[in-house]
Short mmCIF file of C-alpha atoms and ligand atoms in Angstrom, two decimals:
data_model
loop_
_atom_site.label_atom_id
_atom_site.label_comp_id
_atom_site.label_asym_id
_atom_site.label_seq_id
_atom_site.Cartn_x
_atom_site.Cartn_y
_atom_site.Cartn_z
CA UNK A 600 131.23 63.40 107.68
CA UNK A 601 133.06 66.22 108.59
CA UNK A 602 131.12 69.88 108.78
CA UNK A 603 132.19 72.58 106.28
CA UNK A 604 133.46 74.38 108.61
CA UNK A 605 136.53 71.59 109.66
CA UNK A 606 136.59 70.82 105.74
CA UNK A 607 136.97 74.41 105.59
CA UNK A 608 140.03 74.95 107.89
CA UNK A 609 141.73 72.13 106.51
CA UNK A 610 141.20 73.46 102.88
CA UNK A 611 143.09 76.73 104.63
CA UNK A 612 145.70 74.42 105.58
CA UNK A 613 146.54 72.12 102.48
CA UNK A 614 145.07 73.83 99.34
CA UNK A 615 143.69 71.68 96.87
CA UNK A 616 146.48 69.81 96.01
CA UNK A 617 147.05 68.72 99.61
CA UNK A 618 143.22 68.35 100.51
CA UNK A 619 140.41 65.45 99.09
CA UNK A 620 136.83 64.09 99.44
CA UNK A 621 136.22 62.55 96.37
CA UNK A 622 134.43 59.25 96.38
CA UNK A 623 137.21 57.50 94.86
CA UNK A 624 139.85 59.15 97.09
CA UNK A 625 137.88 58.11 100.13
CA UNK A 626 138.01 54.69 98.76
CA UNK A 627 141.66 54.23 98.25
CA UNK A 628 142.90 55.84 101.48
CA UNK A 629 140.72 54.61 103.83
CA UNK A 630 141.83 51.18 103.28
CA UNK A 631 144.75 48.78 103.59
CA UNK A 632 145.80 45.28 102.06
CA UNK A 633 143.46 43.51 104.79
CA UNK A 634 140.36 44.13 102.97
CA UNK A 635 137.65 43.27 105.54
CA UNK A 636 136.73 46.32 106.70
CA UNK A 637 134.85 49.09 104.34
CA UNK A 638 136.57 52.15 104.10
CA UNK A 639 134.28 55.47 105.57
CA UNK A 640 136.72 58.13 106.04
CA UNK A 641 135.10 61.81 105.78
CA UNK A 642 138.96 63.18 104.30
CA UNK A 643 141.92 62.81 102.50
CA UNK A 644 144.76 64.71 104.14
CA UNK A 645 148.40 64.78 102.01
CA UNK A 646 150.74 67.31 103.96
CA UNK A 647 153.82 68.20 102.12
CA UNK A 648 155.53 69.48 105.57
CA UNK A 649 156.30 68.46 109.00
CA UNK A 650 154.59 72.09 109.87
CA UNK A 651 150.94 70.95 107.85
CA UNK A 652 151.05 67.73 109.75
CA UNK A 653 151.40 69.77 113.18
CA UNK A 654 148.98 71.81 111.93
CA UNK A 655 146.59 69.25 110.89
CA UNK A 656 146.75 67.80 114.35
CA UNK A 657 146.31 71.17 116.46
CA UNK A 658 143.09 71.27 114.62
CA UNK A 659 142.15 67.63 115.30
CA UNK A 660 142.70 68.87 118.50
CA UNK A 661 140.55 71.88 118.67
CA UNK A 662 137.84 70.29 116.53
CA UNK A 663 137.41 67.37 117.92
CA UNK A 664 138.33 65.04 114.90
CA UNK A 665 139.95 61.80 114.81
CA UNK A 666 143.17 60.90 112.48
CA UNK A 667 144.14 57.47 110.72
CA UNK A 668 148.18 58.38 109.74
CA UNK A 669 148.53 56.58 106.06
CA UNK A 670 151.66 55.03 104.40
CA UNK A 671 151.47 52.93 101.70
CA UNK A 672 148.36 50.82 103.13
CA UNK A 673 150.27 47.63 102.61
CA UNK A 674 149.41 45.79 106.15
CA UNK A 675 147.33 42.82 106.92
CA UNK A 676 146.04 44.07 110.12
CA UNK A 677 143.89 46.76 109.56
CA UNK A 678 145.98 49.42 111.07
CA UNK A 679 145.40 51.88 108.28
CA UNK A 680 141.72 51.53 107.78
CA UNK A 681 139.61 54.55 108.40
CA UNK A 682 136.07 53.04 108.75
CA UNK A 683 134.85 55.74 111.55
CA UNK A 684 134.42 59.19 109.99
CA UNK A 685 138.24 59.58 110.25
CA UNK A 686 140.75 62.17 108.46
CA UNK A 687 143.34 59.94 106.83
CA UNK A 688 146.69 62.03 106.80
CA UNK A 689 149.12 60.33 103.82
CA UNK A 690 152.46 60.86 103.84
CA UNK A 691 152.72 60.13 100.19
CA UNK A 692 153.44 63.65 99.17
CA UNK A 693 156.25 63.63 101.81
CA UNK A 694 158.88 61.54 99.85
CA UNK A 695 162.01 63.23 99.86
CA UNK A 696 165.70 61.97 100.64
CA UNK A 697 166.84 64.22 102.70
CA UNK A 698 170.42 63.43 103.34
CA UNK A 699 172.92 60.89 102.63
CA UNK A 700 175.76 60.61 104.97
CA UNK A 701 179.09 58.41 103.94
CA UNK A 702 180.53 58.20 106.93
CA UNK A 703 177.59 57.63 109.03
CA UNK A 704 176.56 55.18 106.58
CA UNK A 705 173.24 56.94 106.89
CA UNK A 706 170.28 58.01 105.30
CA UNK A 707 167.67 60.52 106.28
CA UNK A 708 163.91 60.86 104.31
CA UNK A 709 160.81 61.79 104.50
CA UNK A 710 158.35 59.41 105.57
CA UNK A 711 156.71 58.85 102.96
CA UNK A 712 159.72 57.23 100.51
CA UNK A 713 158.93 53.77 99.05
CA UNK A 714 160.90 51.17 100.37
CA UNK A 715 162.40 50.09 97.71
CA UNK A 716 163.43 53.27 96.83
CA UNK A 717 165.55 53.68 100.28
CA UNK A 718 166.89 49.94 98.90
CA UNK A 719 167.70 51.20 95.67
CA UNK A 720 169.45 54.86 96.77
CA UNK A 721 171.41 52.57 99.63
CA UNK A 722 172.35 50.45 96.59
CA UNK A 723 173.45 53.26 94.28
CA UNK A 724 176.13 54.09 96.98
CA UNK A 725 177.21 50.65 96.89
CA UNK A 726 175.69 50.00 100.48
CA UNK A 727 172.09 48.16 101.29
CA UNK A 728 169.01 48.86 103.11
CA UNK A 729 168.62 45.31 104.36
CA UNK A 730 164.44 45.68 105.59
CA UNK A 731 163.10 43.34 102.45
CA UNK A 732 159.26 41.68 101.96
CA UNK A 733 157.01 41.21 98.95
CA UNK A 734 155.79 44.83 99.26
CA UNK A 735 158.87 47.17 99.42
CA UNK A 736 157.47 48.34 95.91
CA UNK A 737 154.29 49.74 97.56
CA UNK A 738 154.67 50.28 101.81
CA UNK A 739 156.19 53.80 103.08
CA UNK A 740 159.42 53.94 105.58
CA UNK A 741 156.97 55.83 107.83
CA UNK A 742 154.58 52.62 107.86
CA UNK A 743 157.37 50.44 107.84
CA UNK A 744 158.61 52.34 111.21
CA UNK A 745 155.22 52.35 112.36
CA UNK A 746 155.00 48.47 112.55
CA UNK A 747 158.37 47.62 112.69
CA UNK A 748 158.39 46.34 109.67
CA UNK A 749 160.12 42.48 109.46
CA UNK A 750 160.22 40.40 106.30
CA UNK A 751 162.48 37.94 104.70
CA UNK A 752 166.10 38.96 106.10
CA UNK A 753 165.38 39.61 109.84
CA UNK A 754 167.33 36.05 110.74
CA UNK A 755 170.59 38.13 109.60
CA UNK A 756 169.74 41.40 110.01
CA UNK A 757 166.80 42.34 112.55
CA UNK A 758 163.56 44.55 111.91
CA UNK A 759 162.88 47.88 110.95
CA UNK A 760 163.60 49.09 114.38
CA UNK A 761 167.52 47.46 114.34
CA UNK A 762 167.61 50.20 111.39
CA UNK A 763 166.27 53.20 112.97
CA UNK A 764 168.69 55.96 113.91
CA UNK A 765 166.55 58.42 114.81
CA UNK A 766 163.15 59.89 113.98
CA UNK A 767 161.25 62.84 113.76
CA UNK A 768 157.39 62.94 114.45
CA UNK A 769 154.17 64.40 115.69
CA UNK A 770 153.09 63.74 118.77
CA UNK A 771 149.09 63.51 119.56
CA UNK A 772 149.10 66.54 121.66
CA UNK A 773 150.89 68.49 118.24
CA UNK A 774 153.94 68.55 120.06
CA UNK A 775 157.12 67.93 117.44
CA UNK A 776 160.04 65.46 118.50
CA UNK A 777 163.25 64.80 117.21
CA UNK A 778 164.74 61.15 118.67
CA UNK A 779 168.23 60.26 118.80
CA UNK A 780 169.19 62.56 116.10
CA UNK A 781 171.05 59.85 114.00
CA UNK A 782 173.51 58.47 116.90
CA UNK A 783 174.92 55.07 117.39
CA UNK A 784 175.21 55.62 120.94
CA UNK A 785 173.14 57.57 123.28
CA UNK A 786 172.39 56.39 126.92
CA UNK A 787 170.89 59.78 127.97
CA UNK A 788 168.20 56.96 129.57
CA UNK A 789 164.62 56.24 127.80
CA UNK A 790 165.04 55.94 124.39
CA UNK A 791 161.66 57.21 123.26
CA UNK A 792 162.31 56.08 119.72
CA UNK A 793 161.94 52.56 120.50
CA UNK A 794 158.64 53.27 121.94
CA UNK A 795 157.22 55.42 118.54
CA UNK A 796 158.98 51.72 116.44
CA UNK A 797 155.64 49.60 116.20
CA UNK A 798 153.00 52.00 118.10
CA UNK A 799 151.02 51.76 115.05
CA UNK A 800 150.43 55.35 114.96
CA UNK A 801 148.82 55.49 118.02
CA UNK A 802 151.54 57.88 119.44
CA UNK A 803 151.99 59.89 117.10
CA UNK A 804 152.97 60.13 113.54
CA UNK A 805 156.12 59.73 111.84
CA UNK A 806 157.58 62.47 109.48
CA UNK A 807 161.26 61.60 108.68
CA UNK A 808 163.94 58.90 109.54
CA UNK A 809 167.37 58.44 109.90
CA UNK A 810 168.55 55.53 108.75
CA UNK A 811 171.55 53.30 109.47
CA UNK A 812 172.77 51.53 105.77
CA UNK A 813 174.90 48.95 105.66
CA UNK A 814 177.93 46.76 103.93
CA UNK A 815 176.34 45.14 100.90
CA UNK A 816 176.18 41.67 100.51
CA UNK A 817 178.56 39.86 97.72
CA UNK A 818 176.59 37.19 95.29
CA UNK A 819 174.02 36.06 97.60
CA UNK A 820 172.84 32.61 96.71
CA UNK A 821 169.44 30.75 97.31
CA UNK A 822 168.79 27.16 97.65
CA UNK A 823 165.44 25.53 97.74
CA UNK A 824 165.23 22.52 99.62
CA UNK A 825 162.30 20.08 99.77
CA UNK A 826 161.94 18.32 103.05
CA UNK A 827 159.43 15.54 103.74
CA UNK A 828 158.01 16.94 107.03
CA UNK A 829 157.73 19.44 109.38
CA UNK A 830 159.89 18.13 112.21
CA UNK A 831 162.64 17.97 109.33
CA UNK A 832 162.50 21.43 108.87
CA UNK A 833 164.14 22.87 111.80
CA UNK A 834 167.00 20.22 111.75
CA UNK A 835 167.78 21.80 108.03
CA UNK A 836 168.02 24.88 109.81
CA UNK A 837 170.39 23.82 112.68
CA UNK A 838 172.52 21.76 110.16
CA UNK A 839 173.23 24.14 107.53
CA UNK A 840 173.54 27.15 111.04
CA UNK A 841 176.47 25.17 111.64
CA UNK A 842 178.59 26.25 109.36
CA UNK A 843 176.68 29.27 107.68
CA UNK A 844 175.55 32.66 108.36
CA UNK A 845 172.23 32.88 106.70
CA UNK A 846 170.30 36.01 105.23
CA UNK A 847 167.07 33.97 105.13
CA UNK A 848 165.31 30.58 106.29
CA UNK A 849 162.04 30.35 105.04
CA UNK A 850 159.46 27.63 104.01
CA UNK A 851 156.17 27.18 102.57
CA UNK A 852 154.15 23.94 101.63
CA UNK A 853 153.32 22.43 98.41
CA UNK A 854 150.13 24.21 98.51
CA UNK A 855 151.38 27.37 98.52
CA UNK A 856 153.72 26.39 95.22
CA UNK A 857 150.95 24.93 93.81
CA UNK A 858 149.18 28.53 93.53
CA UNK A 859 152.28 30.21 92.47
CA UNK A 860 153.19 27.68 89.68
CA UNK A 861 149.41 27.24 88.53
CA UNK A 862 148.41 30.99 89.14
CA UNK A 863 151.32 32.99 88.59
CA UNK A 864 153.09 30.69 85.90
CA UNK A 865 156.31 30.21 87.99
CA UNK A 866 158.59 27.29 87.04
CA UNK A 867 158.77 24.51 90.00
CA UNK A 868 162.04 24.38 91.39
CA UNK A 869 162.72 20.56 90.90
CA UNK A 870 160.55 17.65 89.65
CA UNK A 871 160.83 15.39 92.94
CA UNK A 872 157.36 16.15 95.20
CA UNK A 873 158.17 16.95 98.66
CA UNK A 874 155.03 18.28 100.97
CA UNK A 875 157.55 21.22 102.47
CA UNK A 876 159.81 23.66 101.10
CA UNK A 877 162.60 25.98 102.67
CA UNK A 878 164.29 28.42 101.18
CA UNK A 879 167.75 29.60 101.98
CA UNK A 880 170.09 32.32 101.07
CA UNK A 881 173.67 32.88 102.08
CA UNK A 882 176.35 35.24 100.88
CA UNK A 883 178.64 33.21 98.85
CA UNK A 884 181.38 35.29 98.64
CA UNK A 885 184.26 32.97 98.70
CA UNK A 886 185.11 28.88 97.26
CA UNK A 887 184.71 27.87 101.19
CA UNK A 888 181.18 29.20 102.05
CA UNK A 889 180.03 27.88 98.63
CA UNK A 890 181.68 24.11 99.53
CA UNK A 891 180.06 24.50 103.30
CA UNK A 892 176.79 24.74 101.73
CA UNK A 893 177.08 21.93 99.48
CA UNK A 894 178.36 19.45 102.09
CA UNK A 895 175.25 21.07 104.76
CA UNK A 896 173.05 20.19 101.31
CA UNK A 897 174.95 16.41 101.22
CA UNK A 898 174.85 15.48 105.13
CA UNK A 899 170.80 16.67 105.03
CA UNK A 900 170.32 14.69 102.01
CA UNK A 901 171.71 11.34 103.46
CA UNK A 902 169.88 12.17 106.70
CA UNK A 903 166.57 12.11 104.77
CA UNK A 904 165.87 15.55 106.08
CA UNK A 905 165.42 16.58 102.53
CA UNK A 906 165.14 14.90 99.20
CA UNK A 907 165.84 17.14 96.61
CA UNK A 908 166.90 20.48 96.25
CA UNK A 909 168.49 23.74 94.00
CA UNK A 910 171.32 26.54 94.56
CA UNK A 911 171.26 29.20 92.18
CA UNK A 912 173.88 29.84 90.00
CA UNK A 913 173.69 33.26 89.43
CA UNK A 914 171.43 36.42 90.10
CA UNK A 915 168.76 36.04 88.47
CA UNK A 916 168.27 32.74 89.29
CA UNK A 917 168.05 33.06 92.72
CA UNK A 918 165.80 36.20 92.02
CA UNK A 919 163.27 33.62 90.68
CA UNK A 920 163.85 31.05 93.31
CA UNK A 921 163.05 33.98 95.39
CA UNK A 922 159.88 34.66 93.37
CA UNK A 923 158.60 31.29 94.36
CA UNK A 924 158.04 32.53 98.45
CA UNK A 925 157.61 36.43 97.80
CA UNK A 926 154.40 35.83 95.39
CA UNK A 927 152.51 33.40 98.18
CA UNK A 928 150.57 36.03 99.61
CA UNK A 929 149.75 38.00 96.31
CA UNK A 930 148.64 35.02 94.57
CA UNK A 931 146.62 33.66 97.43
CA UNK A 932 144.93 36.92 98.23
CA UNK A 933 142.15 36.55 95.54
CA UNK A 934 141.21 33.41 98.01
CA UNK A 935 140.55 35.81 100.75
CA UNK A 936 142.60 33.99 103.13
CA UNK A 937 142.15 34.05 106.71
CA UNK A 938 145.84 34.96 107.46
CA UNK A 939 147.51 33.86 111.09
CA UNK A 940 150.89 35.59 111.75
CA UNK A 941 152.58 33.72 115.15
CA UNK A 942 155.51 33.39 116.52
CA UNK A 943 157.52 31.55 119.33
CA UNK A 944 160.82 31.34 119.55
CA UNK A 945 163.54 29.74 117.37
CA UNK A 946 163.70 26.58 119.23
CA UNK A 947 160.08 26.06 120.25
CA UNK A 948 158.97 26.24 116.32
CA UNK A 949 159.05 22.33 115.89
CA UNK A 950 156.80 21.81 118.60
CA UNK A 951 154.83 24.83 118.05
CA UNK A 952 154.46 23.51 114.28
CA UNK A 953 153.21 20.06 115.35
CA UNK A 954 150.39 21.26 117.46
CA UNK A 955 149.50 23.97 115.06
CA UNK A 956 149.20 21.03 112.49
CA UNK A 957 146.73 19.01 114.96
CA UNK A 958 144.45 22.19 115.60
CA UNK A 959 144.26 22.40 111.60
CA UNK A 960 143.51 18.88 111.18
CA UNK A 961 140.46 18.84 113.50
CA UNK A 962 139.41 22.47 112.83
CA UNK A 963 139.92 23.20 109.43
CA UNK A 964 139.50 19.72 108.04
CA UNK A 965 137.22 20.87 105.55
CA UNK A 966 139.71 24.00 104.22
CA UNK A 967 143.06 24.40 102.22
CA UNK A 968 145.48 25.45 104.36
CA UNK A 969 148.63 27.34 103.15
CA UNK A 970 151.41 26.65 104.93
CA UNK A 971 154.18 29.68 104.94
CA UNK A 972 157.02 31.55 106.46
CA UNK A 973 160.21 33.25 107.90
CA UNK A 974 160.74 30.26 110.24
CA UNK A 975 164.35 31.12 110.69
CA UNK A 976 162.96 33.58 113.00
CA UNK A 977 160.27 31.64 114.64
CA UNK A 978 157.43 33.49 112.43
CA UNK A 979 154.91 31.15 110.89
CA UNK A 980 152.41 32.39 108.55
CA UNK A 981 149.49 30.16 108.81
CA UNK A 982 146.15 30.76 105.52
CA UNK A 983 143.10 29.52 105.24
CA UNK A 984 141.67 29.75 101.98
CA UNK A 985 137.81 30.43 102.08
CA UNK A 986 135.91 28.04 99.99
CA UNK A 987 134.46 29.48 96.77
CA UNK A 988 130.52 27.96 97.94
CA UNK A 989 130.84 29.87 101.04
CA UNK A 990 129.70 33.96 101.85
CA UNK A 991 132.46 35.73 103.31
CA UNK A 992 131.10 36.03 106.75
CA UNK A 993 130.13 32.87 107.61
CA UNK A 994 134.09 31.38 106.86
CA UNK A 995 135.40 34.22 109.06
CA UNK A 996 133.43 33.61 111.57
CA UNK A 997 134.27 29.87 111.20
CA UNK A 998 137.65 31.07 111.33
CA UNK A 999 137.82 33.39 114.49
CA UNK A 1000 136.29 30.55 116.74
CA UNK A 1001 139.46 29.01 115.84
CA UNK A 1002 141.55 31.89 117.14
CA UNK A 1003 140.91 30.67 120.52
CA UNK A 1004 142.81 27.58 119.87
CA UNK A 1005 145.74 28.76 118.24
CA UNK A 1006 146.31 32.16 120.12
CA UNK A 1007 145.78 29.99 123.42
CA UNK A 1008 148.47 27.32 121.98
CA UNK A 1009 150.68 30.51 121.14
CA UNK A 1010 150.15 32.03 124.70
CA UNK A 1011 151.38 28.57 126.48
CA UNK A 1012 154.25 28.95 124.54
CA UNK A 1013 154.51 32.55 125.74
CA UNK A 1014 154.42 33.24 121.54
CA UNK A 1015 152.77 36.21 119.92
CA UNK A 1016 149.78 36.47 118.38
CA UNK A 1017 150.91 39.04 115.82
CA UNK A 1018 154.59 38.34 114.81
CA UNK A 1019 155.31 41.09 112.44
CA UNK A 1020 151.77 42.38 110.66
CA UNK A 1021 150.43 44.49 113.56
CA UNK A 1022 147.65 44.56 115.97
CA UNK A 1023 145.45 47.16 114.28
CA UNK A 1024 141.77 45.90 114.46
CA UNK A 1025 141.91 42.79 113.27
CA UNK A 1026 143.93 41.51 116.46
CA UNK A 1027 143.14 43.86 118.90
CA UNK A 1028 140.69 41.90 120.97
CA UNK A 1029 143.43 38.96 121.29
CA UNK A 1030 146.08 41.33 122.47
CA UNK A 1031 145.87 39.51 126.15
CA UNK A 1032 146.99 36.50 124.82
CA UNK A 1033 150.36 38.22 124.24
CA UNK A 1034 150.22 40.96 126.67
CA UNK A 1035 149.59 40.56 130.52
CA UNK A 1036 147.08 42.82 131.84
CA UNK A 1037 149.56 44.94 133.71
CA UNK A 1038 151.43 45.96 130.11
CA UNK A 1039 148.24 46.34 128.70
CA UNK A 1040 147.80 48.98 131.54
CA UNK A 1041 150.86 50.68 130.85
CA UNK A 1042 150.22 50.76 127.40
CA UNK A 1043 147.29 52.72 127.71
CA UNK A 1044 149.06 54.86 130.28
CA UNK A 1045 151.36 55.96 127.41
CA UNK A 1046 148.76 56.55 124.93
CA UNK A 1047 147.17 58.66 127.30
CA UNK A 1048 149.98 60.83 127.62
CA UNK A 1049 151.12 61.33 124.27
CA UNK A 1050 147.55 61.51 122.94
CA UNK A 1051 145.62 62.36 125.26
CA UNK A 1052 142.38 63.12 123.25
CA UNK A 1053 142.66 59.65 121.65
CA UNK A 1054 142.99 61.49 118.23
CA UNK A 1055 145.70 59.07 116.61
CA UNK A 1056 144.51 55.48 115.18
CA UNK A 1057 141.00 55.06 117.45
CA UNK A 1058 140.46 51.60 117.94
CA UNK A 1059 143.80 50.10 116.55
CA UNK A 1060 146.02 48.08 119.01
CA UNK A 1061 143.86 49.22 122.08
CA UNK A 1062 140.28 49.54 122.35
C1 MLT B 2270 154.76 37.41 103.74
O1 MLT B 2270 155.57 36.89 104.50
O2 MLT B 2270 154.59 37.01 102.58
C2 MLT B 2270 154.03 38.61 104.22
O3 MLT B 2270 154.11 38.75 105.59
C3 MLT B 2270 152.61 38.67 103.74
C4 MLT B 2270 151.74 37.55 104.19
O4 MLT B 2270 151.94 36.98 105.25
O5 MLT B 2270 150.78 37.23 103.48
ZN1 ZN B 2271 155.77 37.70 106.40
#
């Protein structure tokens, strides 16, 4: 815990509204959505300026003090836990739109607006944040920067980071730095921002965004497919490519709609029982993309590459179609699932899938496995659910001497071990089966020069 002297100074700093050690406080900020490890942070920091957060560093600085920068403590990777003494900083408090620009189609906040707030401002002026996942109604933009946030529309639209105009944020050394200042173009050589997108705040820690907006999408249609196997799935994909653009290609396995419709109450989407389901959306905004989709639908169907299937007919249908994937990890979380989050790329996913499948059979024979994903982009999301008879500790250990398997399958395939949720602690140790030793090197280089008293996020992403 933290001596009164540093309580003290920070007290100076950010009052009592911005300042907290209360037992429950310490609870709630020092943990995220992962779960595993027990929050111990010594302080609740909640800034209301760009100046308090400089200031709150300076002093980490001078006292010696290490920082966990907090959003909205949505990830699956540890990367917000404070489990060392730490001072969480939130950005909660720091949730202003700043600026709204027409003709730049651009938005500027604070970092600590909800994302679905940034969706819902972007759609107010008849434009759309496209970023999208299950927890847009709890993470921050500054967390979603931090990881480079992905989700259920990156096979149209990219991550976080294809978003990102320009930033603002404190370095570890206190130092304040404005990025790119909202251009489209800039080649005034390295472009710093990209390297702040996905540090985890290791670098430093975001304060505000700019934000590139875009044209909305017109009546944007799901269909839920089922498909008998895995090798199916992909050939759905290519066939209905063809003649589509689509905003999402996603799948998860009868399991996983088991839990939704049993759990969560959730209609099934058709009677027919298929083990595999993908879900696709497209922007039907004329007779001929609507008619390309239902012949892609026909030619799959005679194929046998999938045996039933739905389109929504209007908004809130596909919003419930939707439902079906988006409440997979909520539902399944009371499970505590061991959660894998790969990738390889697009056209390596039907093998990768295959051999995935072969290390489950052998390894997890014994386990449920839920089967989920934004396969469109080559990310598969890969749960196993611990069984109720057995203590937490024994399954995850069970579990990690998996990991060697799967992140050694995933390295052959020159795949990554973390496709979208972060390193943070949980996948720290595996990072070399992404990363060669001589990035790994670099990496370090750079946090060594933008933090070079290893004050920001100890332990996350590097050791
Ligand atoms: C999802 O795709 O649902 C999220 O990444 C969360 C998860 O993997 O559980
Ligand atoms: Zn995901």
């Amino acid at each position: 815990m933290f001596n009164p002297d540093i309580l003290n100074q920070l007290h100076n700093l950010l009052g009592d509204e911005g300042l907290r050690t209360d037992a429950a406080s310490l609870q709630t900020y020092g943990r995220d959505w992962t779960k595993i490890y027990e929050p111990a942070p010594s302080a609740i920091a909640l800034p209301h300026s760009t100046g308090q957060v400089q200031a709150i560093v300076q002093l980490a600085n001078q006292a010696g003090f290490k920082i966990v920068p907090s959003g909205g403590r949505t990830g699956l990777s540890g990367g917000a836990v404070a489990a060392q003494g730490e001072l969480v900083v939130s950005l909660e408090r720091m949730n202003k739109i700043i600026e709204f620009n027409a003709q730049d189609r651009s938005i500027t906040c604070e970092a600590g607006v909800i994302t679905a707030q940034i969706q819902q401002y972007a759609a107010e002026q008849n434009l759309f944040y496209p970023v999208d996942f299950a927890s847009a109604g709890s993470s921050q933009i500054g967390g979603n920067i931090a990881t480079n946030a992905g989700g259920i529309k990156v096979i149209r639209y990219g991550l976080t980071r294809q978003q990102v105009l320009g930033l603002e944020l404190v370095t570890g050394k206190a130092e304040l730095l404005k990025l790119n200042h909202g251009l489209v173009k800039n080649a005034t050589g390295y472009d710093l921002r990209h390297l702040f997108i996905g540090s985890e705040g290791t670098l430093g820690i975001i304060t505000q965004a700019t934000l590139q907006l875009i044209r909305a999408p017109e009546n944007l249609t799901v269909l839920v497919l089922g498909v008998p196997e895995f090798a199916a799935l992909m050939q759905v994909l290519t066939r209905f490519q063809a003649s589509l653009d689509l905003s999402a290609f996603e799948f998860f396995s009868d399991r996983a709609l088991h839990y939704v419709v049993h759990d969560k109450g959730l209609p099934k989407p058709f009677d027919t029982p298929t083990p595999y389901y993908a879900l696709l959306e497209f922007e039907n905004d004329s007779a001929g993309r609507e008619q390309a989709a239902l012949q892609a639908f026909q030619d799959c169907l005679e194929q046998g590459i999938i045996l039933d299937g739905v389109m929504s007919q209007h908004q809130t249908q596909a919003k419930a179609l939707w439902r079906l994937r988006e409440m997979i990890s909520e539902t399944i979380s009371v499970y505590t699932p061991y959660k894998n989050d790969l990738s390889v790329r697009v056209s390596q996913v039907a093998e990768f899938l295959q051999a995935v499948d072969q290390i489950v059979a052998e390894r997890y024979a014994a386990f449920e496995v839920i089967w989920y994903g934004h396969i469109g982009d080559g990310n598969l999301h890969l749960n196993i659910l611990k069984p109720a008879h057995m203590e937490k500790a024994e399954f995850f250990e069970h579990c990690t001497a998996v990991n060697e398997q799967v992140f050694a399958l995933t390295k052959s395939l020159n795949g990554s071990i973390s496709a979208e949720h972060g390193v943070g602690l949980l996948k720290r140790d595996y990072l070399p089966y992404s990363r060669s030793p001589e990035e790994i090197a670099y990496m370090r280089a750079l946090k060594a020069l933008f933090d070079p008293n290893q004050i920001l996020n100890p332990g996350k992403l590097l050791n």
